[in-house]
Short mmCIF file of C-alpha atoms in Angstrom, two decimals:
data_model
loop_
_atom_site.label_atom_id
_atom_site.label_comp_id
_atom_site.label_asym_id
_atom_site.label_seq_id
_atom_site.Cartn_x
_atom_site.Cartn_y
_atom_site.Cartn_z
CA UNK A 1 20.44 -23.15 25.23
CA UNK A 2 19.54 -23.96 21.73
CA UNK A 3 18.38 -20.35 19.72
CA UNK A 4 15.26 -20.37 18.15
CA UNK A 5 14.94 -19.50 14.12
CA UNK A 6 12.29 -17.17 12.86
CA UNK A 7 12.92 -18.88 9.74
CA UNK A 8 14.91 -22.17 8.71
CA UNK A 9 15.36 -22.66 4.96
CA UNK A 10 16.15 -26.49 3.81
CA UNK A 11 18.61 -25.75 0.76
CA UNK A 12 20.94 -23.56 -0.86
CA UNK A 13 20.12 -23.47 -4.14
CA UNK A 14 19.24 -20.27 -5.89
CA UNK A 15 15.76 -19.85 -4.51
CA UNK A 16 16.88 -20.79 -1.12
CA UNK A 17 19.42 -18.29 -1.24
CA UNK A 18 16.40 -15.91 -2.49
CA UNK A 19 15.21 -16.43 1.06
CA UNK A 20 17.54 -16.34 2.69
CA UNK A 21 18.57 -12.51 1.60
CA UNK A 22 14.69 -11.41 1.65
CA UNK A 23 14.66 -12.83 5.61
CA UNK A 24 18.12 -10.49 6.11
CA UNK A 25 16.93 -7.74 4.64
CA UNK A 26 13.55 -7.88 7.33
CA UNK A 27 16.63 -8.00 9.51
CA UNK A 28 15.08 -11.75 10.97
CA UNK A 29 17.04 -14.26 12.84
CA UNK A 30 17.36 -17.12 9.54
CA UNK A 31 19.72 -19.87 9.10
CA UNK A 32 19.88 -22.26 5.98
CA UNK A 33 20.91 -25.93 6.10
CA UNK A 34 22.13 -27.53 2.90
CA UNK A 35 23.38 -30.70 2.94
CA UNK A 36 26.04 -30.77 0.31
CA UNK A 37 27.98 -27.43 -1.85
CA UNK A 38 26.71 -24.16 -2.13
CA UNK A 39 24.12 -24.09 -5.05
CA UNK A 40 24.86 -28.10 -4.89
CA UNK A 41 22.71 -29.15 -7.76
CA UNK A 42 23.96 -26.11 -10.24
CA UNK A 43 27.64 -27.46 -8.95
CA UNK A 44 26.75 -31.17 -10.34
CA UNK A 45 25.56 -29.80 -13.77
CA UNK A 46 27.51 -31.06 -16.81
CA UNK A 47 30.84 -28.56 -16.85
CA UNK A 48 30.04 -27.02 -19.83
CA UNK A 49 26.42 -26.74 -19.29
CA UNK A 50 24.72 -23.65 -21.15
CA UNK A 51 21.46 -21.90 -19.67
CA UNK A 52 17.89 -21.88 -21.77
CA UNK A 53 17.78 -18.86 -19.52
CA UNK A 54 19.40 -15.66 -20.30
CA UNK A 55 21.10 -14.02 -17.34
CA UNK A 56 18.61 -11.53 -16.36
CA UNK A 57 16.22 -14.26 -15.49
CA UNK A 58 18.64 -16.19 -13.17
CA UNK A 59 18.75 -12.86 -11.07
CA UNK A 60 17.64 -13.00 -7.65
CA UNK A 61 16.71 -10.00 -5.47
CA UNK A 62 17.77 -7.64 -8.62
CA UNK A 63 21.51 -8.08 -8.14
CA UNK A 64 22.79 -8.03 -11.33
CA UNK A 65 23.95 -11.07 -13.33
CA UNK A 66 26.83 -10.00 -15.99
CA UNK A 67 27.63 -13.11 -18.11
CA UNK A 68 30.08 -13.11 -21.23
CA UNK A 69 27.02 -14.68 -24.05
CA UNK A 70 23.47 -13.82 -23.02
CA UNK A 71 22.65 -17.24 -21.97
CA UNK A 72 25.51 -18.11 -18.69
CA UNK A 73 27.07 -21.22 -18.70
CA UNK A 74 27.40 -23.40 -15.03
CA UNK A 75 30.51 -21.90 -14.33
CA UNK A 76 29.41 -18.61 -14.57
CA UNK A 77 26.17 -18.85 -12.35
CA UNK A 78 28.18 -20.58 -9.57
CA UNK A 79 30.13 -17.71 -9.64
CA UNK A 80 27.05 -14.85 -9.51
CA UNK A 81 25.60 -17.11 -6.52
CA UNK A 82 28.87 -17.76 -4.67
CA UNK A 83 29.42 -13.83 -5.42
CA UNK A 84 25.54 -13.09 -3.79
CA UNK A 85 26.17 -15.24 -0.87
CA UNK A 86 29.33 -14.15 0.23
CA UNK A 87 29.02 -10.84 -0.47
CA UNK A 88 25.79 -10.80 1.68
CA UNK A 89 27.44 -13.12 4.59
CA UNK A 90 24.26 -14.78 4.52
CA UNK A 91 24.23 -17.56 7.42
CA UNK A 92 24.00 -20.81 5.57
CA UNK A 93 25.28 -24.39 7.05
CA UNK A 94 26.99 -26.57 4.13
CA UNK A 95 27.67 -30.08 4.10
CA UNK A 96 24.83 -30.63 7.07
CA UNK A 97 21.99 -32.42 5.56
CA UNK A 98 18.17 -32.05 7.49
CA UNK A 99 17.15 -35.73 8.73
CA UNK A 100 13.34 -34.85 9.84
CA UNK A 101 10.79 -31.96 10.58
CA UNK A 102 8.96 -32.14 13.63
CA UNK A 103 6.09 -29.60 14.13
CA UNK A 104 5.10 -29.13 17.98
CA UNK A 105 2.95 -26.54 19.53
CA UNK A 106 4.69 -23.50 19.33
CA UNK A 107 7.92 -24.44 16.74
CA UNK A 108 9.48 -27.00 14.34
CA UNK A 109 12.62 -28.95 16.12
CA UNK A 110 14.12 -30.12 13.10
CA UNK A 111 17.48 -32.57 13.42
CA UNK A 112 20.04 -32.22 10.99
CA UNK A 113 23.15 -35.19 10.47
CA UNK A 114 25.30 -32.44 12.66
CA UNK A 115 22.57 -31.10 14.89
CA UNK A 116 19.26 -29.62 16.12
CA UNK A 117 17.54 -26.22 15.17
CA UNK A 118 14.02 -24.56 16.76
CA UNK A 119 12.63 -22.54 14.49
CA UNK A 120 9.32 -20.51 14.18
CA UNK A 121 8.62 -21.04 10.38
CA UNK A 122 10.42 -23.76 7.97
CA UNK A 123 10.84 -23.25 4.04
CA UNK A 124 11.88 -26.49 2.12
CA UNK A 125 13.59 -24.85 -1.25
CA UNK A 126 15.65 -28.48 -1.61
CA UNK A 127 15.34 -29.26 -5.40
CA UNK A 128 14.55 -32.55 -6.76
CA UNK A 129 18.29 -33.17 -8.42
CA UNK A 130 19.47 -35.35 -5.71
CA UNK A 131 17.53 -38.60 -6.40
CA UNK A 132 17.67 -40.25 -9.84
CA UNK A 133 14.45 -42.00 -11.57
CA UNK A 134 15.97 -45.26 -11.83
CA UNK A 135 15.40 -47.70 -14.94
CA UNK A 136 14.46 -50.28 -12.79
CA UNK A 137 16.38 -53.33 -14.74
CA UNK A 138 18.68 -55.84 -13.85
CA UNK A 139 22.53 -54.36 -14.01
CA UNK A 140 21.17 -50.73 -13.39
CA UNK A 141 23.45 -51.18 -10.03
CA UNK A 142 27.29 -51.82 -12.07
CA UNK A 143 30.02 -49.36 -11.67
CA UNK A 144 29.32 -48.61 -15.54
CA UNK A 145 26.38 -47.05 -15.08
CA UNK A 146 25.57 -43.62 -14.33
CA UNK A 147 22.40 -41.45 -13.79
CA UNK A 148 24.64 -37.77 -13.55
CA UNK A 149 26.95 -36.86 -16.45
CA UNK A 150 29.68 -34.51 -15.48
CA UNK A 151 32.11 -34.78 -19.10
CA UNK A 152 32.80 -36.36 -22.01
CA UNK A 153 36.55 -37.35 -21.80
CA UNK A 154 36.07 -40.24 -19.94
CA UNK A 155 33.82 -41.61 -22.65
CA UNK A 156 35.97 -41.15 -25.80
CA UNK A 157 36.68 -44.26 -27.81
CA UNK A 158 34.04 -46.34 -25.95
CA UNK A 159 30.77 -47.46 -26.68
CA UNK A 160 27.79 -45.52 -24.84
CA UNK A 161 24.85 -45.64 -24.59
CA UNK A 162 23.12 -42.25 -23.68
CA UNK A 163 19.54 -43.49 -22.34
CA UNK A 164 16.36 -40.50 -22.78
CA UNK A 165 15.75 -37.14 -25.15
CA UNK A 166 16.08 -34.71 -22.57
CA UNK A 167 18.21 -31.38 -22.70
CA UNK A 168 20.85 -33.55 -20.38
CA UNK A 169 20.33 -36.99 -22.63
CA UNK A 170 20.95 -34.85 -26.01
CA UNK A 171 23.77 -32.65 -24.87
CA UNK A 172 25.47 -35.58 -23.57
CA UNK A 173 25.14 -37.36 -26.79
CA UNK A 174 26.44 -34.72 -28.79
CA UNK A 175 29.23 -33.64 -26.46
CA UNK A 176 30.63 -37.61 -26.12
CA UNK A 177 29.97 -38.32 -29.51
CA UNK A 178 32.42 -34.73 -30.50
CA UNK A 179 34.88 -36.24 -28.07
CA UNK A 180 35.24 -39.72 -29.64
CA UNK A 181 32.86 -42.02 -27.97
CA UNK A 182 30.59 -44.14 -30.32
CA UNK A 183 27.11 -43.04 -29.25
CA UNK A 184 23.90 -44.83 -29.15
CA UNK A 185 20.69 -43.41 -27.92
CA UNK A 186 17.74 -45.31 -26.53
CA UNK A 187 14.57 -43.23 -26.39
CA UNK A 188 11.40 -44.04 -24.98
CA UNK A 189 8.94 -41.84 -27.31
CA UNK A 190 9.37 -41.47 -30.95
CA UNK A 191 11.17 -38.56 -31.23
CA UNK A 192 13.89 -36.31 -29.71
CA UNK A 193 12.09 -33.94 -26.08
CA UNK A 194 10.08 -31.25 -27.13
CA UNK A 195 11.57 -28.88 -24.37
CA UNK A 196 15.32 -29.77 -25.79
CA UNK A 197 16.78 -26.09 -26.22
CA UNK A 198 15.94 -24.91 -29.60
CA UNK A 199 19.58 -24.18 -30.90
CA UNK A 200 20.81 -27.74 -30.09
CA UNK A 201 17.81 -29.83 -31.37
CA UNK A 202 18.74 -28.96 -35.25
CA UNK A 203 22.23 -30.23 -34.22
CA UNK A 204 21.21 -33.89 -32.59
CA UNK A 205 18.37 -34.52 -35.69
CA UNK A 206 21.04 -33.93 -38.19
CA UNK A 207 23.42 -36.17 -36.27
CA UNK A 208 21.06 -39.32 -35.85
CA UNK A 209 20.08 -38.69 -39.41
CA UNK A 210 23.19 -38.92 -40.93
CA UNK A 211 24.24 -42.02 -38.99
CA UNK A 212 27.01 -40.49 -36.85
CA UNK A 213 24.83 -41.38 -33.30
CA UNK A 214 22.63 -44.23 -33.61
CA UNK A 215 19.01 -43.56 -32.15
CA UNK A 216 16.30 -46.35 -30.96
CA UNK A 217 13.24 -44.40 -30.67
CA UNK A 218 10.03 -46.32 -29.25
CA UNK A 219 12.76 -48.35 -27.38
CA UNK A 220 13.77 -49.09 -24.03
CA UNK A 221 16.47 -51.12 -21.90
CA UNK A 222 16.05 -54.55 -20.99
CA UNK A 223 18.82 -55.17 -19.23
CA UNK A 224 22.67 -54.06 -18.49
CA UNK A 225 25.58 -56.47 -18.51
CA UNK A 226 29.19 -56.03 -18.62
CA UNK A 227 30.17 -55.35 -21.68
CA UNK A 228 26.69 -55.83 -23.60
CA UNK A 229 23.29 -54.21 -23.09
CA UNK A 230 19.68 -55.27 -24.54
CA UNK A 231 17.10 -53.26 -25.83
CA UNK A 232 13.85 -54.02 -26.34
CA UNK A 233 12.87 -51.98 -29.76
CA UNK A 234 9.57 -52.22 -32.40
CA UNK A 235 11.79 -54.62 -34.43
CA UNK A 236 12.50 -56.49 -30.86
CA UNK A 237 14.61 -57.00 -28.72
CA UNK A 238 18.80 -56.07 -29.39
CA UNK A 239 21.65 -56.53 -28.05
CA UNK A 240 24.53 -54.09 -28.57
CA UNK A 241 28.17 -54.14 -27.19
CA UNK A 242 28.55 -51.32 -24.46
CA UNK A 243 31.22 -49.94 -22.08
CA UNK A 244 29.12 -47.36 -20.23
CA UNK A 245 25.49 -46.34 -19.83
CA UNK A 246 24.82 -42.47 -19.24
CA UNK A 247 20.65 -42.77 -18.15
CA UNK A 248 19.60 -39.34 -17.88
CA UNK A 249 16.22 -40.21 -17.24
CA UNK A 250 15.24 -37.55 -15.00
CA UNK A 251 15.15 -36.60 -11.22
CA UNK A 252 12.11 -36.34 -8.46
CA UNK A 253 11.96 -34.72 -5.21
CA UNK A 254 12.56 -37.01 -1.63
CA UNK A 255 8.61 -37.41 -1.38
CA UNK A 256 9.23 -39.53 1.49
CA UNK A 257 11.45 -36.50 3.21
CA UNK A 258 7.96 -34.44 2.09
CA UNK A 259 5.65 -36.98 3.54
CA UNK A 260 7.40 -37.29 7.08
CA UNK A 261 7.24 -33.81 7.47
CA UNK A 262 3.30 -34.15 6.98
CA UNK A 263 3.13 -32.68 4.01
CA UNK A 264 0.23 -33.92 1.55
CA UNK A 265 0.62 -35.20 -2.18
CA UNK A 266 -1.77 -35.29 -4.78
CA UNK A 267 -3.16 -39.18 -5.55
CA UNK A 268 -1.96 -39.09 -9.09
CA UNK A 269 1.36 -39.97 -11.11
CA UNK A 270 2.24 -35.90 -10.55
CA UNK A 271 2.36 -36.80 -6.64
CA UNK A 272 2.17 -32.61 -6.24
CA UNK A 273 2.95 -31.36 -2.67
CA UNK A 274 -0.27 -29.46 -1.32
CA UNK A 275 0.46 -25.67 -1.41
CA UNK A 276 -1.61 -22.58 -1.43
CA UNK A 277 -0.09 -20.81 -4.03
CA UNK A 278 -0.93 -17.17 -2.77
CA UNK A 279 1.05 -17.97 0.28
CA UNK A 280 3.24 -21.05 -0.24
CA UNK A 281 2.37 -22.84 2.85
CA UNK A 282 1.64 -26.18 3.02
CA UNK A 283 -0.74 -28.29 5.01
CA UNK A 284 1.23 -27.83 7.37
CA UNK A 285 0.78 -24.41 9.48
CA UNK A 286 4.03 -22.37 9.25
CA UNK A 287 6.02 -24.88 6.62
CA UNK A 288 6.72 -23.43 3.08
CA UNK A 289 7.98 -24.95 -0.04
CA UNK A 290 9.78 -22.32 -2.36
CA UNK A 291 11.16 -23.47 -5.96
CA UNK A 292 11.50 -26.49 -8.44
CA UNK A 293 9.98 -28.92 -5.09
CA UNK A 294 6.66 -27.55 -5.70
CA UNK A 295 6.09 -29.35 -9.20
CA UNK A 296 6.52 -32.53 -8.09
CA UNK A 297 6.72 -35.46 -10.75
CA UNK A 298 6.44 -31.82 -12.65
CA UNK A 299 10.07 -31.44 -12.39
CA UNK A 300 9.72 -28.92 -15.80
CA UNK A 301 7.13 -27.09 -14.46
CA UNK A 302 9.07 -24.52 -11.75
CA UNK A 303 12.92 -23.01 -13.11
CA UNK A 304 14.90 -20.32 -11.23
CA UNK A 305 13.12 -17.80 -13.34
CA UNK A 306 9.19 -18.26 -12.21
CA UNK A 307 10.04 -19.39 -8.94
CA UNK A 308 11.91 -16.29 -7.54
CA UNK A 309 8.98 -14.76 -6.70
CA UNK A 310 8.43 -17.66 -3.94
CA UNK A 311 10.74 -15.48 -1.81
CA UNK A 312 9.25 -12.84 -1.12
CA UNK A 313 5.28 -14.61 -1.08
CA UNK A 314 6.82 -16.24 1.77
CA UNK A 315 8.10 -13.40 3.47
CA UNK A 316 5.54 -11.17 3.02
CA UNK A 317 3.37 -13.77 4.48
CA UNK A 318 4.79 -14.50 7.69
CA UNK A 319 5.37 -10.97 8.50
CA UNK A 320 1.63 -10.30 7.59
CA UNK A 321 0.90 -12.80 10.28
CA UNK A 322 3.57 -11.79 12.75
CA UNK A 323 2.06 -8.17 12.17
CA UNK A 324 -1.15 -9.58 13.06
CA UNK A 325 -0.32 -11.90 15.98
CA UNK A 326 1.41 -8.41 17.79
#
């Protein structure tokens, strides 16, 4: 006989995990599916990844977050959220990723790549990290190419090209460029990201001003061969000699995971999920998105430090309406 969920959480990420202690502590029958690691996006960070966040704002449910520098580095939040999910024995699936969401009359059935759950109410907490915004050009697809950046040894004494002005683009630029690697950025605006942490952006303007990484700004790739790749720049189009590509160009949510489920999106180029944020729940009745999912094409609009909260809105909603269905 297959058990029935009060409450299945898609994710475990750091707001899913919020969930899934604030459904414990109401002492409800919860289970969270998560396709890959614990905290898999945080796990697929660069290694030596820093935080704009200081500690005390990566907290969830007030347990507290001791980190060596005020701002924690990736290694040291995997270890707080390893430490809160453990140490709660909080009943999360790994490596089991959710297929579909089916609403009936009385439950969700949702089918997972190992299984299938019944479950009263459904919160989607499942990032956007997993899916790349892709460049769209010929030779995006060769083995030289990447969209995640893990390290810079691989890169040392090769030429790369680091492609965007993110955080991710700029810290990968500096951190190849001090292991070795010959470094060229391509940038699509004319400057580096406004949102680009404010003790590293002094660092990466001094660089591409004195010449040690190049920088195209108001430039973009045409395409990606081999050993060459061409850019199309206000003085036209280049090509430069290249071993490896790093395009950090961003992430989105699965929209078409969101859609299936029934979920609504907003018409425009910010394709927002319908939500009413005093409750969280979608469109559809009894199906909650918690965390970074909510902003869409917004992906800087929701962190782990505003979107805590979405834990216990959720919560508190469905046992205000299980309080009123008695």
């Amino acid at each position: 006989m297959t058990t029935t969920y009060k409450v299945l959480i898609i994710g475990a990420g750091p707001i899913g995990i919020a969930c899934a202690l604030e459904c414990k502590k109401k002492n409800w029958n919860y289970v969270v599916i998560e396709k890959g690691a614990l905290t898999n996006s945080l796990f697929n960070y660069p290694k030596n990844m820093t935080f704009f966040s200081t500690s005390e704002k990566l907290e969830i449910d007030e347990i507290p977050f001791i980190s060596n520098n005020p701002k924690p580095n990736r290694d040291e939040a995997l270890e707080y959220y390893r430490r809160v999910a453990t140490s709660n024995e909080l009943n999360i699936h790994l490596y089991e990723e959710v297929l579909t969401i089916k609403k009936s009359k009385d439950d969700f059935e949702v089918s997972t790549s190992k299984t299938q759950y019944l479950a009263d109410k459904v919160i989607i907490a499942s990032g956007f990290y997993d899916i790349p915004t892709l460049l769209d050009v010929p030779g995006e697809d060769l083995p030289k190419v990447t969209h995640y950046y893990n390290e810079a040894h691989p890169y040392a004494m090769q030429d790369v090209v680091v492609v965007g002005a993110s955080n991710s683009s700029v810290d990968a630029a500096l951190e190849i460029w001090r292991k070795g690697g010959n470094v060229t950025m391509v940038i699509r605006g004319s400057e580096i990201g406004e949102r680009v942490k404010y003790w590293v952006k002094p660092d990466i303007i001094n660089r591409i001003k004195e010449g040690s990484i190049k920088a195209y700004f108001n430039s973009e790739v045409v395409k990606i061969e081999e050993t060459e790749i061409t850019i199309n720049t206000p003085n036209g189009e280049m090509t430069l000699a290249n071993d490896f590509v790093v395009a950090l160009t961003g992430y989105r949510p699965n929209f078409e995971f969101l859609i299936n489920a029934g979920i609504k999106l907003s018409d425009d180029n910010a394709r927002l999920p319908h939500y009413d944020p005093d409750t969280m729940e979608t469109n559809i009745s009894g199906l909650y998105l918690a965390g970074v999912i909510c902003g869409g094409m917004e992906t800087h609009k929701w962190f782990i430090e505003n979107s805590r909260i979405h834990a216990k809105i959720i919560t508190e909603h469905i046992e205000a309406l299980s309080t009123k269905n008695e």
